[in-house]
Structures are given as C-alpha cells and as structure tokens.
Amino acid sequence: MRSVDVVIVGAGAAGIGMARALQAVPDIEYEILESGRIGESFHRWPAQTRFITPSFYSNPFGLADLNAVDAVTSPALAVGAEHLSGRQYAEYLRFVAEAAELSITCQCKVLDVTRRHDGYFELETEQGDYEARFVIWACGEYQFPDLNPFPGGQWCLHYANVADWQALEPGHYTVIGGYESGVDTVVNLVRLGHSVRLLVRRATWEQPGVHDPSVALSPYSQQRLRDLQPSGALQIIYGADVVEVSADAGGGARIHAADGRYWDSQTPPILGTGFLKGGGATQIADFWSWDESGRIRLSERDESLRTPGLFLVGPQVRHEPLIYCFIYKFRQRFALIAEEIAARLSLEHAGQEPGSWGPFGNAECCEGCQC
Ligand SMILES: Cc1cc2nc3c(=O)[nH]c(=O)nc-3n(C[C@H](O)[C@H](O)[C@H](O)COP(=O)(O)OP(=O)(O)OC[C@H]3O[C@@H](n4cnc5c(N)ncnc54)[C@H](O)[C@@H]3O)c2cc1C
C-alpha cells in the first residue's frame, strides 16, 4: 500500500489547483488520482462549447487570469485564446501539471474509500491501494449529470452526453432549461441550422437586481442569445415547469408542464437541466452531511461535517449566500484547505495524535461519525 499525507481525487481544475496550493506546504507528500486524463471533464465538453468567463493575462498586475488555477499561469497565455474550448482548457491544465511537476496518477479511478479507527483513509483504486491522512475530493459534477430530473428522462438526451452537436440529425429540437447549458445548446443548434424551441421556467437573463453569474445568465451567453434573434429559428416558451416526458406511439416524445400544457417533439428533448446535487461527491455520499435541499454541509474550512480529514473542493462548495460554482470562485478556497492541512500535519509531527485536534475535538468528532 502506498502511503502519502494527502490524496486528491480528481485532476480537473479543482484537483490541479489544489495540488498547486499544497506545494507550498513544506515536505508534504501528496498524490492526485485521476480516473481518466488530466482535465478529463473538459475533454468531454461538446466540441463547440466555449468558456463563458473570459481569459486574459493580467497576472503581473496582481489580477490572476479569471480562469487560472494558480497565481502565475494563464489559460489565455498557455493556449493563445479567449473563451477557451474544453480541449484547450484541458491542455492548459496539462501544461500546469507538467510545469509544476505535480504528482499525478492517471487512469486510476478511486473505487472505494474507508476511514480507519486511527484516522487514516484507505483508498482502493484501479492501480492498487493508497493510505492517506487527508483526502481532498475534487471530482466535479460534469460526469455526474442528473439524467432523471423528472419522470421520462430516458426519452431525453442530456447536454453532458453530447460530444459534438454536429452529430445530430437535421430537425426541430426542444431544449429544456434556460440557464448556461440550455442556452449553450440553443446557440449551437441554431448556428448549425436547426430550429429550436426553448422551454424555460423563467428568463435567467431578466432578473432585476440579480447579477451573480451563478444564478443569472452570463453577459457572454446573453449576447449569444440576442445574436440568434434575427435568424427566427428560436422560439422561447416561458413559465414552462416541465414535470414529465412521455414516449408517443409515433416514436416521438411529449413534454408535459405542471400547468397542463404539453409540446410534442419528433427528436429527443435535450436536457439542459443540470447535474446531480453534490456531483462527484455522491460517490462517497455517506461521508458527507447533507442538508434538506440535498447540498453538502461543510465546516468553515470546507471539511466534511461527518468525516474529519475529508475536504471538498470545486463547484459543489457552498457557504450561503456564496455559491462557488466557477473556477475564479472555488480557487479562493485552495489556500484555506492547504493551510489547515499544514497546521494539522505540523501538530502531528510535533507528536500529537491524529484526531486530538481539529474542529471536532476528539471522540465525538462528527455527526454520525465514520471513524
Ligand atoms: C459546459 C460548461 C461550461 C462551463 N463554463 C465555465 C466557465 O466559463 N468558467 C468557469 O469558471 N466554469 C465553467 N464551468 C464550470 C467548470 O467547468 C467546473 O466548475 C469545473 O470543471 C469544475 O472543476 P472540477 O475540477 O471540480 O471538476 P472536473 O473538471 O469535472 O474534474 C473532476 C475530475 O475528477 C475525476 N474523477 C471523478 N470521479 C473520480 C474517481 N472516482 N476517481 C478518480 N478520478 C475521478 C474526473 O475524471 C475529472 O477529471 C462550466 C461547466 C460546464 C459543464
């Protein structure tokens, strides 16, 4: 069994950025375990999808590129592009990993995690077992789409399962969901010559007083939506709270709204309805404390309230009213976690037992303890 201080699970933006922050901790031994390639989720974005957040090399003036995972690199500079594609961003992450000589094992899915009585974690992986004092969960959400947001999800095509919009047959499409992935779908379909009906509960681009891009459509997408209007190929239906999709005898689908309206579609309805709450953290669901709305409750330092030594990084992190779903938001948490782990390791190295420190105290360390 290989033993390290910290295992980071996932080599996406959060895992790579977190490892960069840990490199500031003297003598720390860590390993990133990644089930696919570096930036695997970004490789899987639809070919036409672009970053919503702009990239620009402003680092020398103390304003890190909005999409950078550390203070010294820039996606814009690394690939010479603005509004990067998923593949370009994966390329940037690979560049950071190589330049910083990060310790990563790819094609190494973490299959199971247990926490021993002595406070150490054991991780069973596709490439053998690991032992670690701390685990940082950085599994993202893109590979964990909510395929059944309502009954009949099996008749639909989820945004996360599209590699290239060009593969779709010519036709009239219905897209469900009016936030970033729904609008991105619409933009790409119309650009490729399809006509589209977009069903939205409300206009995320018209919410007076709401400016946080975690809930309001970004200016980049608003502009792309406006640019479609002259084409006449887009119909937007408001107040559509979809509650079910059923198959009709002719091989098409019927989309039902809560108010009794329905729409028929000969092509599979496309879901821009989002991802599983908790995303990749659902792989170890019992290790977290969940609130009534299905979100993970964390300590002030993003540690599980149920499992000491387990931290969460990435878009699922929330500290109401703050939603950390963009890279420029969740990267702000990396240093906090690195600092916490450094402090605990230095206490341990000074001779204190694991578990005798930290926010939970000792024996009754956590809710529904996994120890
Ligand atoms: C279409 C789209 C557009 C977006 N645009 C923007 C944008 O413009 N700006 C922005 O800031 N954010 C954007 N986001 C959000 C941003 O992409 C995500 O927040 C970001 O990818 C999260 O990074 P992450 O490292 O947490 O997750 P990921 O990048 O998904 O990385 C998680 C990694 O964990 C690996 N993994 C999962 N399970 C295991 C396991 N059991 N063992 C080992 N490895 C595992 C996966 O293979 C993956 O590589 C967008 C998201 C989408 C879907």
CSV table of C-alpha atoms and ligand atoms in Angstrom, one decimal:
chain,number,residue,atom,x,y,z
A,1,MET,CA,0.0,0.0,0.0
A,2,ARG,CA,1.4,3.4,-0.9
A,3,SER,CA,1.3,6.0,1.9
A,4,VAL,CA,1.0,9.8,1.5
A,5,ASP,CA,-0.1,12.7,3.6
A,6,VAL,CA,-2.8,13.7,1.2
A,7,VAL,CA,-4.7,12.1,-1.7
A,8,ILE,CA,-6.5,14.4,-4.1
A,9,VAL,CA,-9.2,12.6,-6.1
A,10,GLY,CA,-9.7,14.2,-9.5
A,11,ALA,CA,-7.3,16.1,-11.8
A,12,GLY,CA,-9.7,18.8,-13.1
A,13,ALA,CA,-9.4,22.5,-12.4
A,14,ALA,CA,-10.0,21.9,-8.7
A,15,GLY,CA,-7.6,19.0,-8.2
A,16,ILE,CA,-4.8,20.6,-10.2
A,17,GLY,CA,-5.3,24.0,-8.4
A,18,MET,CA,-5.5,22.3,-5.0
A,19,ALA,CA,-2.2,20.5,-5.7
A,20,ARG,CA,-0.5,23.8,-6.6
A,21,ALA,CA,-1.6,25.2,-3.3
A,22,LEU,CA,-0.3,22.1,-1.4
A,23,GLN,CA,3.1,22.5,-3.0
A,24,ALA,CA,3.6,25.5,-0.7
A,25,VAL,CA,3.4,23.1,2.4
A,26,PRO,CA,7.0,22.0,3.3
A,27,ASP,CA,7.8,18.3,2.9
A,28,ILE,CA,4.2,17.4,2.2
A,29,GLU,CA,3.6,14.2,0.2
A,30,TYR,CA,0.5,14.1,-1.9
A,31,GLU,CA,-0.8,12.2,-4.9
A,32,ILE,CA,-3.6,13.2,-7.4
A,33,LEU,CA,-5.6,10.2,-8.5
A,34,GLU,CA,-7.5,10.7,-11.7
A,35,SER,CA,-9.8,8.2,-13.4
A,36,GLY,CA,-9.1,9.4,-16.9
A,37,ARG,CA,-6.8,12.1,-18.3
A,38,ILE,CA,-5.8,15.4,-16.8
A,39,GLY,CA,-8.9,17.6,-17.4
A,40,GLU,CA,-11.0,14.7,-18.4
A,41,SER,CA,-14.3,16.5,-18.0
A,42,PHE,CA,-13.1,19.4,-20.2
A,43,HIS,CA,-12.1,16.8,-22.9
A,44,ARG,CA,-15.8,15.7,-22.8
A,45,TRP,CA,-17.4,19.1,-23.3
A,46,PRO,CA,-19.3,19.4,-26.6
A,47,ALA,CA,-16.8,20.4,-29.3
A,48,GLN,CA,-18.5,23.7,-29.8
A,49,THR,CA,-18.7,24.8,-26.2
A,50,ARG,CA,-16.6,27.7,-25.0
A,51,PHE,CA,-15.7,29.2,-21.7
A,52,ILE,CA,-18.3,31.7,-20.5
A,53,THR,CA,-15.7,33.5,-18.4
A,54,PRO,CA,-13.1,35.4,-20.4
A,55,SER,CA,-9.4,34.7,-20.0
A,56,PHE,CA,-6.8,37.4,-20.1
A,57,TYR,CA,-3.2,37.5,-18.9
A,58,SER,CA,-3.3,40.1,-16.1
A,59,ASN,CA,-1.2,38.2,-13.6
A,60,PRO,CA,1.8,40.6,-13.5
A,61,PHE,CA,-0.7,43.3,-12.2
A,62,GLY,CA,-1.9,41.1,-9.4
A,63,LEU,CA,-5.1,40.1,-11.2
A,64,ALA,CA,-4.8,36.4,-12.0
A,65,ASP,CA,-6.4,35.3,-15.2
A,66,LEU,CA,-10.1,34.7,-14.3
A,67,ASN,CA,-9.8,31.0,-15.3
A,68,ALA,CA,-6.4,30.2,-13.9
A,69,VAL,CA,-6.0,27.7,-11.1
A,70,ASP,CA,-2.9,29.4,-9.6
A,71,ALA,CA,-1.5,32.9,-9.4
A,72,VAL,CA,1.3,32.5,-12.0
A,73,THR,CA,-0.2,30.7,-15.0
A,74,SER,CA,-2.8,31.9,-17.5
A,75,PRO,CA,-5.1,29.8,-19.8
A,76,ALA,CA,-5.2,32.7,-22.2
A,77,LEU,CA,-1.4,32.7,-22.5
A,78,ALA,CA,-1.0,29.0,-22.4
A,79,VAL,CA,-3.1,28.4,-25.5
A,80,GLY,CA,-3.3,31.8,-27.1
A,81,ALA,CA,-7.1,32.0,-26.9
A,82,GLU,CA,-10.0,33.8,-25.3
A,83,HIS,CA,-13.2,31.9,-24.3
A,84,LEU,CA,-11.4,28.6,-24.5
A,85,SER,CA,-12.8,25.3,-25.6
A,86,GLY,CA,-12.9,22.4,-23.2
A,87,ARG,CA,-10.0,20.8,-25.0
A,88,GLN,CA,-7.9,24.0,-24.9
A,89,TYR,CA,-8.6,24.2,-21.1
A,90,ALA,CA,-7.5,20.6,-20.6
A,91,GLU,CA,-4.4,21.4,-22.5
A,92,TYR,CA,-3.8,24.3,-20.1
A,93,LEU,CA,-4.3,22.0,-17.1
A,94,ARG,CA,-1.8,19.5,-18.5
A,95,PHE,CA,0.7,22.4,-19.0
A,96,VAL,CA,0.3,23.5,-15.4
A,97,ALA,CA,0.7,19.9,-14.2
A,98,GLU,CA,3.9,19.3,-16.2
A,99,ALA,CA,5.5,22.7,-15.5
A,100,ALA,CA,4.9,22.3,-11.7
A,101,GLU,CA,5.8,18.6,-11.8
A,102,LEU,CA,2.7,17.7,-10.0
A,103,SER,CA,2.5,14.1,-8.7
A,104,ILE,CA,-0.4,12.5,-10.6
A,105,THR,CA,-1.5,9.0,-11.5
A,106,CYS,CA,-4.0,9.0,-14.4
A,107,GLN,CA,-6.3,6.1,-15.5
A,108,CYS,CA,-6.6,5.4,-11.7
A,109,LYS,CA,-10.2,5.5,-10.7
A,110,VAL,CA,-10.9,5.6,-6.9
A,111,LEU,CA,-13.3,2.7,-6.4
A,112,ASP,CA,-13.8,2.8,-2.6
A,113,VAL,CA,-12.8,4.8,0.4
A,114,THR,CA,-12.7,3.8,4.1
A,115,ARG,CA,-11.7,5.6,7.2
A,116,ARG,CA,-9.8,3.6,9.8
A,117,HIS,CA,-10.0,4.0,13.5
A,118,ASP,CA,-6.6,5.6,13.6
A,119,GLY,CA,-8.0,8.4,11.4
A,120,TYR,CA,-6.2,7.4,8.2
A,121,PHE,CA,-8.0,6.8,5.0
A,122,GLU,CA,-7.6,3.8,2.7
A,123,LEU,CA,-8.4,4.2,-0.9
A,124,GLU,CA,-9.0,1.2,-3.2
A,125,THR,CA,-8.1,2.2,-6.8
A,126,GLU,CA,-7.7,0.7,-10.2
A,127,GLN,CA,-3.9,0.8,-9.6
A,128,GLY,CA,-3.6,-0.5,-6.1
A,129,ASP,CA,-4.3,0.8,-2.6
A,130,TYR,CA,-3.4,4.1,-1.0
A,131,GLU,CA,-3.2,5.2,2.6
A,132,ALA,CA,-3.6,8.9,3.5
A,133,ARG,CA,-4.1,11.2,6.5
A,134,PHE,CA,-6.2,13.5,4.4
A,135,VAL,CA,-8.4,13.2,1.3
A,136,ILE,CA,-9.4,16.1,-0.8
A,137,TRP,CA,-12.4,15.3,-3.0
A,138,ALA,CA,-12.2,17.1,-6.3
A,139,CYS,CA,-14.5,15.0,-8.6
A,140,GLY,CA,-16.5,17.8,-10.1
A,141,GLU,CA,-20.0,17.4,-11.5
A,142,TYR,CA,-19.8,17.3,-15.3
A,143,GLN,CA,-19.5,13.5,-15.3
A,144,PHE,CA,-22.5,13.2,-13.0
A,145,PRO,CA,-25.5,14.6,-14.9
A,146,ASP,CA,-28.9,14.4,-13.4
A,147,LEU,CA,-30.4,12.1,-16.1
A,148,ASN,CA,-33.9,11.9,-14.5
A,149,PRO,CA,-34.8,15.4,-13.3
A,150,PHE,CA,-38.4,14.3,-13.9
A,151,PRO,CA,-40.1,11.0,-15.0
A,152,GLY,CA,-39.3,10.1,-18.6
A,153,GLY,CA,-35.7,11.3,-18.5
A,154,GLN,CA,-34.8,8.2,-20.5
A,155,TRP,CA,-36.5,9.7,-23.6
A,156,CYS,CA,-34.2,12.7,-23.5
A,157,LEU,CA,-30.6,13.5,-24.4
A,158,HIS,CA,-28.6,15.2,-21.6
A,159,TYR,CA,-26.2,18.0,-22.5
A,160,ALA,CA,-23.4,16.2,-20.8
A,161,ASN,CA,-23.8,13.2,-23.1
A,162,VAL,CA,-23.2,15.2,-26.3
A,163,ALA,CA,-19.7,15.2,-27.7
A,164,ASP,CA,-20.4,17.2,-30.8
A,165,TRP,CA,-23.6,19.0,-31.9
A,166,GLN,CA,-22.8,18.2,-35.5
A,167,ALA,CA,-23.7,14.6,-34.9
A,168,LEU,CA,-27.4,15.4,-34.5
A,169,GLU,CA,-29.8,14.8,-37.4
A,170,PRO,CA,-31.2,17.9,-39.1
A,171,GLY,CA,-34.5,18.8,-37.4
A,172,HIS,CA,-36.6,20.7,-35.0
A,173,TYR,CA,-35.3,20.4,-31.4
A,174,THR,CA,-36.8,21.1,-28.0
A,175,VAL,CA,-34.4,22.2,-25.2
A,176,ILE,CA,-35.4,22.2,-21.6
A,177,GLY,CA,-33.7,24.6,-19.2
A,178,GLY,CA,-32.9,28.3,-19.5
A,179,TYR,CA,-29.5,28.6,-17.8
A,180,GLU,CA,-26.0,28.2,-19.2
A,181,SER,CA,-26.1,24.6,-20.6
A,182,GLY,CA,-29.6,25.1,-22.1
A,183,VAL,CA,-28.6,28.4,-23.8
A,184,ASP,CA,-25.3,26.9,-25.0
A,185,THR,CA,-27.3,24.1,-26.6
A,186,VAL,CA,-29.7,26.5,-28.3
A,187,VAL,CA,-26.9,28.7,-29.6
A,188,ASN,CA,-25.0,25.7,-31.1
A,189,LEU,CA,-28.1,24.1,-32.6
A,190,VAL,CA,-29.3,27.3,-34.3
A,191,ARG,CA,-25.8,28.0,-35.6
A,192,LEU,CA,-25.8,24.6,-37.2
A,193,GLY,CA,-29.0,25.3,-39.0
A,194,HIS,CA,-31.6,23.6,-36.7
A,195,SER,CA,-34.8,25.3,-35.4
A,196,VAL,CA,-35.2,25.2,-31.7
A,197,ARG,CA,-38.0,25.5,-29.0
A,198,LEU,CA,-36.6,26.5,-25.7
A,199,LEU,CA,-38.7,25.8,-22.6
A,200,VAL,CA,-37.8,27.8,-19.5
A,201,ARG,CA,-39.3,28.4,-16.1
A,202,ARG,CA,-38.2,32.0,-16.2
A,203,ALA,CA,-35.8,34.2,-18.1
A,204,THR,CA,-32.5,33.8,-16.2
A,205,TRP,CA,-31.3,36.8,-18.3
A,206,GLU,CA,-34.0,39.1,-16.9
A,207,GLN,CA,-33.8,39.0,-13.1
A,208,PRO,CA,-33.8,42.6,-11.8
A,209,GLY,CA,-31.2,43.1,-9.1
A,210,VAL,CA,-29.7,39.6,-9.6
A,211,HIS,CA,-26.2,39.8,-11.0
A,212,ASP,CA,-24.3,36.7,-9.6
A,213,PRO,CA,-23.4,34.6,-12.7
A,214,SER,CA,-24.1,31.5,-10.5
A,215,VAL,CA,-27.8,32.3,-10.9
A,216,ALA,CA,-28.1,34.9,-13.7
A,217,LEU,CA,-27.2,34.1,-17.3
A,218,SER,CA,-23.7,35.5,-18.1
A,219,PRO,CA,-23.4,38.5,-20.4
A,220,TYR,CA,-21.5,36.3,-22.8
A,221,SER,CA,-24.5,33.9,-23.1
A,222,GLN,CA,-27.0,36.8,-23.1
A,223,GLN,CA,-25.2,38.3,-26.1
A,224,ARG,CA,-25.1,34.9,-27.9
A,225,LEU,CA,-28.8,34.5,-27.3
A,226,ARG,CA,-29.5,38.0,-28.7
A,227,ASP,CA,-27.4,37.3,-31.7
A,228,LEU,CA,-29.8,34.4,-32.6
A,229,GLN,CA,-32.9,36.6,-32.8
A,230,PRO,CA,-32.6,37.7,-36.4
A,231,SER,CA,-32.4,34.1,-37.5
A,232,GLY,CA,-36.1,33.5,-36.5
A,233,ALA,CA,-35.1,29.9,-35.7
A,234,LEU,CA,-35.6,30.2,-31.9
A,235,GLN,CA,-38.9,30.1,-30.0
A,236,ILE,CA,-38.7,30.7,-26.3
A,237,ILE,CA,-41.6,29.5,-24.1
A,238,TYR,CA,-41.7,31.0,-20.6
A,239,GLY,CA,-43.3,29.6,-17.4
A,240,ALA,CA,-42.7,26.0,-18.6
A,241,ASP,CA,-42.2,23.9,-15.5
A,242,VAL,CA,-41.6,20.5,-17.1
A,243,VAL,CA,-42.8,17.7,-14.9
A,244,GLU,CA,-42.7,14.7,-17.2
A,245,VAL,CA,-41.7,13.4,-20.7
A,246,SER,CA,-43.6,10.5,-22.2
A,247,ALA,CA,-43.0,8.5,-25.3
A,248,ASP,CA,-45.7,8.7,-28.0
A,249,ALA,CA,-46.7,5.9,-30.4
A,250,GLY,CA,-45.1,7.6,-33.4
A,251,GLY,CA,-41.6,7.4,-31.9
A,252,GLY,CA,-41.5,10.9,-30.7
A,253,ALA,CA,-41.8,12.4,-27.2
A,254,ARG,CA,-44.5,14.5,-25.4
A,255,ILE,CA,-43.2,17.1,-22.9
A,256,HIS,CA,-45.7,17.9,-20.1
A,257,ALA,CA,-45.7,21.1,-18.0
A,258,ALA,CA,-47.1,21.5,-14.5
A,259,ASP,CA,-49.9,23.8,-15.8
A,260,GLY,CA,-51.2,21.2,-18.2
A,261,ARG,CA,-49.6,22.5,-21.4
A,262,TYR,CA,-47.7,20.0,-23.5
A,263,TRP,CA,-45.4,20.0,-26.5
A,264,ASP,CA,-44.6,17.2,-29.0
A,265,SER,CA,-41.2,16.6,-30.4
A,266,GLN,CA,-40.0,14.1,-33.1
A,267,THR,CA,-36.5,14.5,-31.9
A,268,PRO,CA,-35.3,13.6,-28.3
A,269,PRO,CA,-35.8,16.6,-26.0
A,270,ILE,CA,-32.5,17.9,-24.8
A,271,LEU,CA,-31.9,18.4,-21.1
A,272,GLY,CA,-30.0,21.5,-20.0
A,273,THR,CA,-31.4,20.8,-16.6
A,274,GLY,CA,-28.2,20.4,-14.6
A,275,PHE,CA,-26.2,17.9,-12.6
A,276,LEU,CA,-26.6,15.8,-9.5
A,277,LYS,CA,-26.5,18.0,-6.4
A,278,GLY,CA,-23.2,17.1,-4.8
A,279,GLY,CA,-21.9,16.0,-8.2
A,280,GLY,CA,-19.0,13.5,-7.9
A,281,ALA,CA,-19.2,13.7,-4.1
A,282,THR,CA,-22.2,11.4,-4.4
A,283,GLN,CA,-19.7,8.6,-5.0
A,284,ILE,CA,-19.0,8.7,-1.3
A,285,ALA,CA,-22.3,10.0,-0.1
A,286,ASP,CA,-22.2,8.5,3.4
A,287,PHE,CA,-19.0,10.5,4.2
A,288,TRP,CA,-20.9,13.9,4.0
A,289,SER,CA,-23.6,15.6,5.9
A,290,TRP,CA,-26.4,16.7,3.6
A,291,ASP,CA,-28.9,19.5,4.1
A,292,GLU,CA,-32.6,19.3,3.4
A,293,SER,CA,-32.1,20.6,-0.2
A,294,GLY,CA,-29.5,17.9,-1.0
A,295,ARG,CA,-26.4,20.0,-0.6
A,296,ILE,CA,-23.3,19.2,1.3
A,297,ARG,CA,-22.8,21.0,4.6
A,298,LEU,CA,-19.1,21.9,5.3
A,299,SER,CA,-17.0,23.4,8.0
A,300,GLU,CA,-15.7,26.9,7.5
A,301,ARG,CA,-12.6,25.2,6.1
A,302,ASP,CA,-14.5,23.0,3.6
A,303,GLU,CA,-14.1,19.9,5.7
A,304,SER,CA,-16.8,17.3,5.8
A,305,LEU,CA,-19.0,17.7,9.0
A,306,ARG,CA,-19.2,14.0,9.1
A,307,THR,CA,-15.7,12.7,8.3
A,308,PRO,CA,-12.7,14.5,9.8
A,309,GLY,CA,-9.8,14.8,7.4
A,310,LEU,CA,-12.0,14.8,4.2
A,311,PHE,CA,-12.3,18.1,2.3
A,312,LEU,CA,-14.3,19.1,-0.7
A,313,VAL,CA,-13.1,21.4,-3.5
A,314,GLY,CA,-14.9,22.5,-6.6
A,315,PRO,CA,-18.2,23.7,-7.8
A,316,GLN,CA,-20.3,22.0,-5.2
A,317,VAL,CA,-18.9,24.1,-2.4
A,318,ARG,CA,-21.4,26.5,-0.9
A,319,HIS,CA,-21.4,28.8,2.1
A,320,GLU,CA,-24.7,30.6,1.8
A,321,PRO,CA,-25.1,33.0,0.2
A,322,LEU,CA,-21.9,32.3,-1.7
A,323,ILE,CA,-22.0,29.7,-4.5
A,324,TYR,CA,-18.5,28.6,-5.6
A,325,CYS,CA,-19.5,27.1,-9.0
A,326,PHE,CA,-17.0,28.9,-11.2
A,327,ILE,CA,-13.2,28.4,-11.2
A,328,TYR,CA,-12.5,32.0,-10.2
A,329,LYS,CA,-14.7,31.4,-7.2
A,330,PHE,CA,-13.7,28.0,-5.9
A,331,ARG,CA,-10.0,28.6,-6.4
A,332,GLN,CA,-10.2,31.0,-3.5
A,333,ARG,CA,-10.7,28.0,-1.1
A,334,PHE,CA,-7.5,26.1,-2.1
A,335,ALA,CA,-5.2,28.1,0.2
A,336,LEU,CA,-7.6,27.7,3.1
A,337,ILE,CA,-7.5,23.9,2.9
A,338,ALA,CA,-3.7,23.8,2.3
A,339,GLU,CA,-3.2,26.0,5.4
A,340,GLU,CA,-5.5,23.8,7.5
A,341,ILE,CA,-3.7,20.6,6.5
A,342,ALA,CA,-0.3,22.2,7.0
A,343,ALA,CA,-1.3,23.2,10.5
A,344,ARG,CA,-2.5,19.8,11.4
A,345,LEU,CA,0.4,18.0,10.0
A,346,SER,CA,2.8,20.2,11.9
A,347,LEU,CA,0.9,19.4,15.1
A,348,GLU,CA,1.2,15.7,14.3
A,349,HIS,CA,4.8,16.0,13.5
A,350,ALA,CA,5.2,17.7,16.9
A,351,GLY,CA,3.9,14.5,18.5
A,352,GLN,CA,0.1,15.0,18.9
A,353,GLU,CA,-2.1,12.1,18.0
A,354,PRO,CA,-4.3,12.4,14.9
A,355,GLY,CA,-7.8,13.2,16.0
A,356,SER,CA,-6.7,15.2,19.1
A,357,TRP,CA,-7.1,18.4,17.1
A,358,GLY,CA,-9.3,20.0,14.5
A,359,PRO,CA,-12.7,21.5,14.6
A,360,PHE,CA,-14.3,18.3,16.0
A,361,GLY,CA,-12.2,17.7,19.1
A,362,ASN,CA,-11.6,14.1,19.8
A,363,ALA,CA,-14.0,11.2,20.5
A,364,GLU,CA,-17.4,12.7,19.4
A,365,CYS,CA,-15.7,14.1,16.4
A,366,CYS,CA,-18.5,14.4,14.0
A,367,GLU,CA,-22.2,13.9,13.1
A,368,GLY,CA,-22.9,10.2,12.5
A,369,CYS,CA,-19.2,9.5,12.9
A,370,GLN,CA,-17.5,7.4,10.2
A,371,CYS,CA,-14.5,6.8,12.5
B,1,LIG,C1,-20.5,23.4,-20.3
B,1,LIG,C2,-19.8,24.0,-19.1
B,1,LIG,C3,-19.3,25.3,-19.2
B,1,LIG,C4,-18.6,25.9,-18.1
B,1,LIG,N1,-18.1,27.1,-18.3
B,1,LIG,C5,-17.4,27.6,-17.3
B,1,LIG,C6,-16.7,28.9,-17.4
B,1,LIG,O1,-16.8,29.5,-18.4
B,1,LIG,N2,-16.0,29.3,-16.4
B,1,LIG,C7,-15.9,28.6,-15.2
B,1,LIG,O2,-15.2,29.1,-14.3
B,1,LIG,N3,-16.5,27.5,-15.0
B,1,LIG,C8,-17.2,26.9,-16.0
B,1,LIG,N4,-17.9,25.8,-15.9
B,1,LIG,C9,-17.8,25.1,-14.6
B,1,LIG,C10,-16.4,24.4,-14.5
B,1,LIG,O3,-16.2,23.7,-15.7
B,1,LIG,C11,-16.5,23.4,-13.4
B,1,LIG,O4,-16.8,24.1,-12.3
B,1,LIG,C12,-15.1,22.8,-13.3
B,1,LIG,O5,-14.9,21.9,-14.3
B,1,LIG,C13,-15.0,22.1,-12.0
B,1,LIG,O6,-13.7,21.6,-11.9
B,1,LIG,P1,-13.5,20.3,-11.0
B,1,LIG,O7,-12.1,20.0,-11.0
B,1,LIG,O8,-14.2,20.4,-9.8
B,1,LIG,O9,-14.3,19.1,-11.8
B,1,LIG,P2,-13.8,18.4,-13.2
B,1,LIG,O10,-13.2,19.3,-14.1
B,1,LIG,O11,-15.1,17.6,-13.6
B,1,LIG,O12,-12.8,17.3,-12.6
B,1,LIG,C14,-13.1,16.2,-11.8
B,1,LIG,C15,-12.2,15.1,-12.2
B,1,LIG,O13,-12.4,14.0,-11.3
B,1,LIG,C16,-12.3,12.8,-12.0
B,1,LIG,N5,-12.9,11.8,-11.2
B,1,LIG,C17,-14.3,11.7,-10.9
B,1,LIG,N6,-14.5,10.6,-10.1
B,1,LIG,C18,-13.3,10.0,-9.9
B,1,LIG,C19,-12.9,8.9,-9.2
B,1,LIG,N7,-13.8,8.1,-8.5
B,1,LIG,N8,-11.6,8.6,-9.1
B,1,LIG,C20,-10.7,9.4,-9.8
B,1,LIG,N9,-11.0,10.5,-10.5
B,1,LIG,C21,-12.3,10.8,-10.5
B,1,LIG,C22,-12.9,13.1,-13.3
B,1,LIG,O14,-12.4,12.2,-14.3
B,1,LIG,C23,-12.4,14.5,-13.6
B,1,LIG,O15,-11.2,14.6,-14.3
B,1,LIG,C24,-18.6,25.2,-16.9
B,1,LIG,C25,-19.1,23.9,-16.8
B,1,LIG,C26,-19.7,23.3,-17.9
B,1,LIG,C27,-20.3,22.0,-17.7
